[in-house]
mmCIF file of C-alpha atoms in Angstrom:
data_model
loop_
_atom_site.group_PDB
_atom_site.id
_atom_site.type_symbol
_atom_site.label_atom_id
_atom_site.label_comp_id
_atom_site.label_asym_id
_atom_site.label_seq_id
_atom_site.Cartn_x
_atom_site.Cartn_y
_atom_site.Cartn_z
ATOM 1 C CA UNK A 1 55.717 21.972 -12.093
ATOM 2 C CA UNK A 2 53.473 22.099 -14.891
ATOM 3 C CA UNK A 3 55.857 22.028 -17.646
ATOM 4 C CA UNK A 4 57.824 19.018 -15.867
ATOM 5 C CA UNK A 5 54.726 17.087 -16.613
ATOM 6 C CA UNK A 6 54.459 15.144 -19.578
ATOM 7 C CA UNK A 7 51.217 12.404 -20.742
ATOM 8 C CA UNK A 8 51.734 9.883 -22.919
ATOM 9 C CA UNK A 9 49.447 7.658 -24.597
ATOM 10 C CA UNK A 10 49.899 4.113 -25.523
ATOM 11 C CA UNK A 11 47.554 2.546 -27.751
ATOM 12 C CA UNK A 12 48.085 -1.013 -28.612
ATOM 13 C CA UNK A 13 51.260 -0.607 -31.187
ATOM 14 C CA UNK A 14 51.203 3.368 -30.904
ATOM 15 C CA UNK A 15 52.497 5.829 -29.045
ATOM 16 C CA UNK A 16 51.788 9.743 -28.467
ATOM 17 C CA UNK A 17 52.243 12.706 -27.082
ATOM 18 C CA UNK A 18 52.637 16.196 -27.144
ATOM 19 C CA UNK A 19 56.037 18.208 -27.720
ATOM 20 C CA UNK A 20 57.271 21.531 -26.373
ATOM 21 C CA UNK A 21 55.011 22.653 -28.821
ATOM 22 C CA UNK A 22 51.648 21.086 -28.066
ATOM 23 C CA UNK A 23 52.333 19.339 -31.730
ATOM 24 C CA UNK A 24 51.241 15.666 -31.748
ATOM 25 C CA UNK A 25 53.804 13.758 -32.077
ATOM 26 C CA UNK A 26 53.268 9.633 -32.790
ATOM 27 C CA UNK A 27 55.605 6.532 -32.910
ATOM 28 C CA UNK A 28 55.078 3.011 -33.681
ATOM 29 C CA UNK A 29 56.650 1.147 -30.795
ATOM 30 C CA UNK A 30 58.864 -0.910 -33.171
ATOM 31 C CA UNK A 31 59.676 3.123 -34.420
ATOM 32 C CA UNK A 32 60.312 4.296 -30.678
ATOM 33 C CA UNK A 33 62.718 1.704 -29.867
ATOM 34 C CA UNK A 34 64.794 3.217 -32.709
ATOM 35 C CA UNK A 35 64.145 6.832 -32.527
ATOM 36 C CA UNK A 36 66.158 9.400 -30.718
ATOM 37 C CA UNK A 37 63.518 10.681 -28.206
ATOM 38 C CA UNK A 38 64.858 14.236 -27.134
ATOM 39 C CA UNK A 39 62.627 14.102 -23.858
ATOM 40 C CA UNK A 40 64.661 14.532 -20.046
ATOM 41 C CA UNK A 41 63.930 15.196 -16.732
ATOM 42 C CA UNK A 42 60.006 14.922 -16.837
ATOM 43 C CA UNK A 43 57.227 13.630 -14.962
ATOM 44 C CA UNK A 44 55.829 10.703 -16.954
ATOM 45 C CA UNK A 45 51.837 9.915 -16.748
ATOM 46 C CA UNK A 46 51.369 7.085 -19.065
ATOM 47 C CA UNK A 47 47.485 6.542 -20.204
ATOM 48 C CA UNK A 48 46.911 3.053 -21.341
ATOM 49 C CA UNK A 49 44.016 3.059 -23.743
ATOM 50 C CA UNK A 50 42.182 -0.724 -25.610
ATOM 51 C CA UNK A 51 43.252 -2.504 -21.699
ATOM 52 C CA UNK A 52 40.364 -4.809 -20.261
ATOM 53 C CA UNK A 53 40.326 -4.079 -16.953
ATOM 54 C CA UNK A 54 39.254 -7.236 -14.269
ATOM 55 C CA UNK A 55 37.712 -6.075 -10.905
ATOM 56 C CA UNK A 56 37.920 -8.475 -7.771
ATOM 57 C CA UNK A 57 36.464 -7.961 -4.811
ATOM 58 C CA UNK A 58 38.304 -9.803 -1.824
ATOM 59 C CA UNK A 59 37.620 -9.645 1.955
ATOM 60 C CA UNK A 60 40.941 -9.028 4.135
ATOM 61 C CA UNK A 61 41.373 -8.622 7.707
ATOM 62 C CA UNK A 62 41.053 -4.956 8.749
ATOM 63 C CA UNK A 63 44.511 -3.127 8.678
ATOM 64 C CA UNK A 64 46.579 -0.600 8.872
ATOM 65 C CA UNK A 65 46.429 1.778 5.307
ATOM 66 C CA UNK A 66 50.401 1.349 4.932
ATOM 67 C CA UNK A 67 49.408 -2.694 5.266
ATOM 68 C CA UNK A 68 46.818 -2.795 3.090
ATOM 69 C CA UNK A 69 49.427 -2.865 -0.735
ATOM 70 C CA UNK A 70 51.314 -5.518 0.695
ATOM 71 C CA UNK A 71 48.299 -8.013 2.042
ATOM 72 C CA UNK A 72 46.250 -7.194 -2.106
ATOM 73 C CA UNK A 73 49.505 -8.009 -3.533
ATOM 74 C CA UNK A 74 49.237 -11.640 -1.357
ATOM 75 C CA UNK A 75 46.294 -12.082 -2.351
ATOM 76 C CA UNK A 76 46.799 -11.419 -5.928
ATOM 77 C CA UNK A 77 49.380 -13.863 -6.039
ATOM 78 C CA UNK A 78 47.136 -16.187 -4.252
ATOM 79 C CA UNK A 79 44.883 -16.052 -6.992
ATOM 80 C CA UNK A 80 47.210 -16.243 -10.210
ATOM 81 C CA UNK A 81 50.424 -17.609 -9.104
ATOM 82 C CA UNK A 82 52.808 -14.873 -11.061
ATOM 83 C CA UNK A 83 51.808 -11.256 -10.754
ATOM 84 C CA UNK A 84 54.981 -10.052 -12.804
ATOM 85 C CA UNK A 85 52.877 -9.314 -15.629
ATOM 86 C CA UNK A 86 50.079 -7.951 -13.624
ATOM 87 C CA UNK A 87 49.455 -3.815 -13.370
ATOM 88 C CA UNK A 88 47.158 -3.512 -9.985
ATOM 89 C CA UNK A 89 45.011 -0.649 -7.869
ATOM 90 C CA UNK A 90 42.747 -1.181 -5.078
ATOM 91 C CA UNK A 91 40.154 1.033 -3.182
ATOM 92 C CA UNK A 92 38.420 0.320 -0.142
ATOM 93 C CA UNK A 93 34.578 -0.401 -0.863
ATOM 94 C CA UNK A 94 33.518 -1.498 2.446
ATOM 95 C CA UNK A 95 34.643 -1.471 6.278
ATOM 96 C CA UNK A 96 33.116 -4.459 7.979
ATOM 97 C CA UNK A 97 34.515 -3.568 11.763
ATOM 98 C CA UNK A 98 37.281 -6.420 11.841
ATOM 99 C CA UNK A 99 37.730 -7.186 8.187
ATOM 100 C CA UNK A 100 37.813 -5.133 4.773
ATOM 101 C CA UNK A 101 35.994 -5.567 1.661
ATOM 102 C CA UNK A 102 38.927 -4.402 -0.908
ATOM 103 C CA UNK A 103 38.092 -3.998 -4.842
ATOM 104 C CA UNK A 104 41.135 -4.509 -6.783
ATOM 105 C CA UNK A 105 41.629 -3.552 -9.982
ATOM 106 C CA UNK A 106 43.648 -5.358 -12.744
ATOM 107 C CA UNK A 107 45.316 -5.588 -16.009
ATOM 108 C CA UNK A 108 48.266 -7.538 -18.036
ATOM 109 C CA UNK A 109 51.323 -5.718 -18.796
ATOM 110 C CA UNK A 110 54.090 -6.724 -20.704
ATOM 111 C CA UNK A 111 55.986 -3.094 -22.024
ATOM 112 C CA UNK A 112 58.215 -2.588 -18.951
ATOM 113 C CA UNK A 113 61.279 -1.852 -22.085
ATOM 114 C CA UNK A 114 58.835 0.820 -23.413
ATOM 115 C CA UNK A 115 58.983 3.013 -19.817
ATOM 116 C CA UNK A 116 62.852 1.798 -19.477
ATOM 117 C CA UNK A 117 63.994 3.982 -22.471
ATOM 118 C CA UNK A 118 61.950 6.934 -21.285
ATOM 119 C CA UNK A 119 63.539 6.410 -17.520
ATOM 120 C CA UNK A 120 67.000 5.903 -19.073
ATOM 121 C CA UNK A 121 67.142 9.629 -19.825
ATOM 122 C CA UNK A 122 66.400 10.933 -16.738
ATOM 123 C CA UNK A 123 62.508 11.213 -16.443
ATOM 124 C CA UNK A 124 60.256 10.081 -13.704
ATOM 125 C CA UNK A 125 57.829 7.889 -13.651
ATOM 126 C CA UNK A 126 54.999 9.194 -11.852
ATOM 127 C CA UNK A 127 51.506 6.904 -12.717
ATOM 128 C CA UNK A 128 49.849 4.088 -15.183
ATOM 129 C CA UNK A 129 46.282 4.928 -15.826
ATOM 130 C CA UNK A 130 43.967 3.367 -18.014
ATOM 131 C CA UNK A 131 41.946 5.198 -19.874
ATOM 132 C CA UNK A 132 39.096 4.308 -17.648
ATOM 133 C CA UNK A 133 40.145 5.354 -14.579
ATOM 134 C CA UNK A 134 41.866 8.719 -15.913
ATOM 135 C CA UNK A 135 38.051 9.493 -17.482
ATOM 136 C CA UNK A 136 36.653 8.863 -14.254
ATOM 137 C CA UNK A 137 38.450 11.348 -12.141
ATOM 138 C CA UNK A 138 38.276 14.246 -14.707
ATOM 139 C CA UNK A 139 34.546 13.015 -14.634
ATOM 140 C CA UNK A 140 34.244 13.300 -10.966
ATOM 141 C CA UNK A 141 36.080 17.238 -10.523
ATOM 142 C CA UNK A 142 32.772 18.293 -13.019
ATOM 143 C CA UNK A 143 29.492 16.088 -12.213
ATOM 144 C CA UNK A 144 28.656 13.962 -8.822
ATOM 145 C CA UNK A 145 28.867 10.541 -9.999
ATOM 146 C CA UNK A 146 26.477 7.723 -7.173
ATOM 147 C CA UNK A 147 25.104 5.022 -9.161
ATOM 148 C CA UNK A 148 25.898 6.127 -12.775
ATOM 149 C CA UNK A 149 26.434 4.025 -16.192
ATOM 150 C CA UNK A 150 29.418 5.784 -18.116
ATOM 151 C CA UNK A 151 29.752 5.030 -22.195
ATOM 152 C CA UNK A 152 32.414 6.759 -23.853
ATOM 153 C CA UNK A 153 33.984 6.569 -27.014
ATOM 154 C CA UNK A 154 37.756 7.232 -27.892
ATOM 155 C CA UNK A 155 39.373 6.059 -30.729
ATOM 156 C CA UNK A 156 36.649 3.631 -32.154
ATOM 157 C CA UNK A 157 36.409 1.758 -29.364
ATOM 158 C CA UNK A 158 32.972 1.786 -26.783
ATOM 159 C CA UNK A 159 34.232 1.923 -23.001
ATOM 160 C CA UNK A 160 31.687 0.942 -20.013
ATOM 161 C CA UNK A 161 32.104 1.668 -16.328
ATOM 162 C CA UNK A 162 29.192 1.059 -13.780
ATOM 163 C CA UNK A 163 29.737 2.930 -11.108
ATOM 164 C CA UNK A 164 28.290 2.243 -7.092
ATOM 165 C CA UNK A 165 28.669 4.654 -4.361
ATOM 166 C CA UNK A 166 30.810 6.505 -5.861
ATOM 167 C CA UNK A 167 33.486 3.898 -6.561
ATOM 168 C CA UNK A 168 34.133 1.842 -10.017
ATOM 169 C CA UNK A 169 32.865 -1.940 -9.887
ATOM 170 C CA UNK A 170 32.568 -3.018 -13.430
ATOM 171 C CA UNK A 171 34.203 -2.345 -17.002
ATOM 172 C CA UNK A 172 33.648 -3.150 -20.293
ATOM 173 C CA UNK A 173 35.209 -2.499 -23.800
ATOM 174 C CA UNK A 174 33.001 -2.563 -26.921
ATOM 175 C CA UNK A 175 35.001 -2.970 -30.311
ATOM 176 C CA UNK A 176 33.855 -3.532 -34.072
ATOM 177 C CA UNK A 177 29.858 -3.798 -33.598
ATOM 178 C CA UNK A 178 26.885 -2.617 -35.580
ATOM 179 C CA UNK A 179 24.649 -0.491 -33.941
ATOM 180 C CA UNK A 180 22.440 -3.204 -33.240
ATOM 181 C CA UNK A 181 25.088 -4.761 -31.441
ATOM 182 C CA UNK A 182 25.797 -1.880 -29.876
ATOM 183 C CA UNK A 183 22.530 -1.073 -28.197
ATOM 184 C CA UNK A 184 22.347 -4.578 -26.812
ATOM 185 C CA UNK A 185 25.957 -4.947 -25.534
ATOM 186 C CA UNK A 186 25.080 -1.717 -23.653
ATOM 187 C CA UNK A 187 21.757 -2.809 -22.252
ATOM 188 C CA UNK A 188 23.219 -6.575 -21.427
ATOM 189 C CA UNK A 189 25.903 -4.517 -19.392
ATOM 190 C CA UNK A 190 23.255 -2.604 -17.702
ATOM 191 C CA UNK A 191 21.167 -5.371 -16.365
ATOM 192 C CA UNK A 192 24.315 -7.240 -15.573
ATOM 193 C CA UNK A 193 24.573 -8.016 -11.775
ATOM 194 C CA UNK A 194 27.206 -5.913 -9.875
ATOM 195 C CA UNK A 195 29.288 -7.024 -7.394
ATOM 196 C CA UNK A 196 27.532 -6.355 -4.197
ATOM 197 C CA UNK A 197 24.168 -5.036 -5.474
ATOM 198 C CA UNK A 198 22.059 -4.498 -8.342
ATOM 199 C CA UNK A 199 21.592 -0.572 -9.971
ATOM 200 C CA UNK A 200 17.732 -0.720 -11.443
ATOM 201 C CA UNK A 201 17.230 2.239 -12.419
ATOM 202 C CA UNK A 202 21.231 3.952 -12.977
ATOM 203 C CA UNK A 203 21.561 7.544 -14.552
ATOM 204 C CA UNK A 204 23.735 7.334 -18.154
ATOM 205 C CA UNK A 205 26.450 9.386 -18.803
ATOM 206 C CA UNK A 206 26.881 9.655 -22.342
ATOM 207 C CA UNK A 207 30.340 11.257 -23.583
ATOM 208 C CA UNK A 208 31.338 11.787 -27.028
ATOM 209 C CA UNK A 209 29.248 8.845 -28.081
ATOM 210 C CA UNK A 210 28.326 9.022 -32.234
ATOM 211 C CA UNK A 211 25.614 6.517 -31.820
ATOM 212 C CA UNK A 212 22.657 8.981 -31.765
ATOM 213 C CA UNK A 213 20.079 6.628 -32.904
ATOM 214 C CA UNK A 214 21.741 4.143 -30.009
ATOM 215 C CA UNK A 215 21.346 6.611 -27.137
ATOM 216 C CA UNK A 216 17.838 7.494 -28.227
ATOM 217 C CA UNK A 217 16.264 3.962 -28.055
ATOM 218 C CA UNK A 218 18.294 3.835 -24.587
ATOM 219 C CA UNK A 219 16.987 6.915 -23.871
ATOM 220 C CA UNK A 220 13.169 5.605 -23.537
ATOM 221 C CA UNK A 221 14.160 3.079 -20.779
ATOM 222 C CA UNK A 222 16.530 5.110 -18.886
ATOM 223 C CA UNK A 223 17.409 8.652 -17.628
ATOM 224 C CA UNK A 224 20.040 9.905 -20.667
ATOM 225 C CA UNK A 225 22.780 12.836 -20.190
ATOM 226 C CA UNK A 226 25.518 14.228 -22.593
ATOM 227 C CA UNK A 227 28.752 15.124 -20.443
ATOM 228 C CA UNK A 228 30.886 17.796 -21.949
#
């Protein structure tokens, strides 16, 4: 089962992944809709990295868990008209007895032709994650994560996720800053107010962040942790 599965990463105009051989391989998209891709009867996990990620949080009546995709996709067409475009996830945050409070979780996406050549030769598509979220769960299998800031950096770019019981409720992507800029983007998204209640006092996770002088002057305000 192992060897059926195969990640791919899609950054802005790139793509990559790794052969039979664990070799990197990379394509321009204009290059992969051109190339011969000698890849079959896999199980695709895409990982979209650069995507700003919106979070909603909408109260639904309280239903049944096979209801619940159908009544977020109503209301997400309620909201902006034409979802066709729109990748979306959702997770419980709160039961409130006869109604639900529901984050949902959303991005643009406009490569369905990018999957269709991959699908066209007999592989599977099995899951879209960004980034964020596919950090997050390989975060959660090695440290508890309650009210926790996350900064991580992949491919020059700063990501952000606050995190509340548990559970995802705010995003951010830093790109092109001085470290000045840095420091206070970071602290701005800190103090920002969260969806259903404030974190004071939250416990940084720091991974593969360069910025050393950055985390240090952080450091003095808040409880600081490098995650491996």
């Amino acid at each position: 089962m192992i060897g059926k599965k195969l990640f791919i990463e899609l950054n802005e105009g790139n793509v990559s992944y790794r052969d039979k051989n664990r070799n990197l391989v990379s394509y321009s998209l204009d290059e992969f809709n051109t190339e011969y891709i000698n890849i079959k009867n896999k199980n695709l996990y895409v990982i979209l990295t650069g995507e700003e990620i919106l979070i909603k949080i909408i109260k639904i009546p309280k239903v049944r868990k096979d209801k619940l995709h159908s009544i977020v996709k109503q209301e997400l067409v309620y909201i902006f008209k034409n979802i066709d475009n729109i990748l979306f996830n959702y997770d419980v945050y709160k039961d409130c007895g006869s109604t639900l409070e529901v984050l949902v979780f959303c991005l643009k996406w406009n490569k369905d032709n990018f999957l269709k050549k991959w699908i066209d030769t007999g592989n599977s598509l099995k899951a879209i994650y960004p980034i964020q979220f596919y950090l997050f769960d390989v975060l959660k299998k090695k440290t508890k994560i309650n009210n926790h800031i996350i900064v991580f950096y992949y491919r020059y770019k700063i990501y952000l996720l606050k995190c509340e019981n548990s559970k995802i409720i705010q995003t951010g992507i830093l790109r092109n800053l001085n470290s000045n800029e840095i420091k206070d983007s970071i602290n701005e998204f800190i103090l920002r107010e969260s969806l259903k209640e404030c974190v004071y006092q939250p416990e940084i996770f720091f991974i593969n962040f360069p910025y050393k002088k950055v985390k240090k002057e952080i450091s003095v305000y808040y409880k600081c942790k490098d995650i491996k």
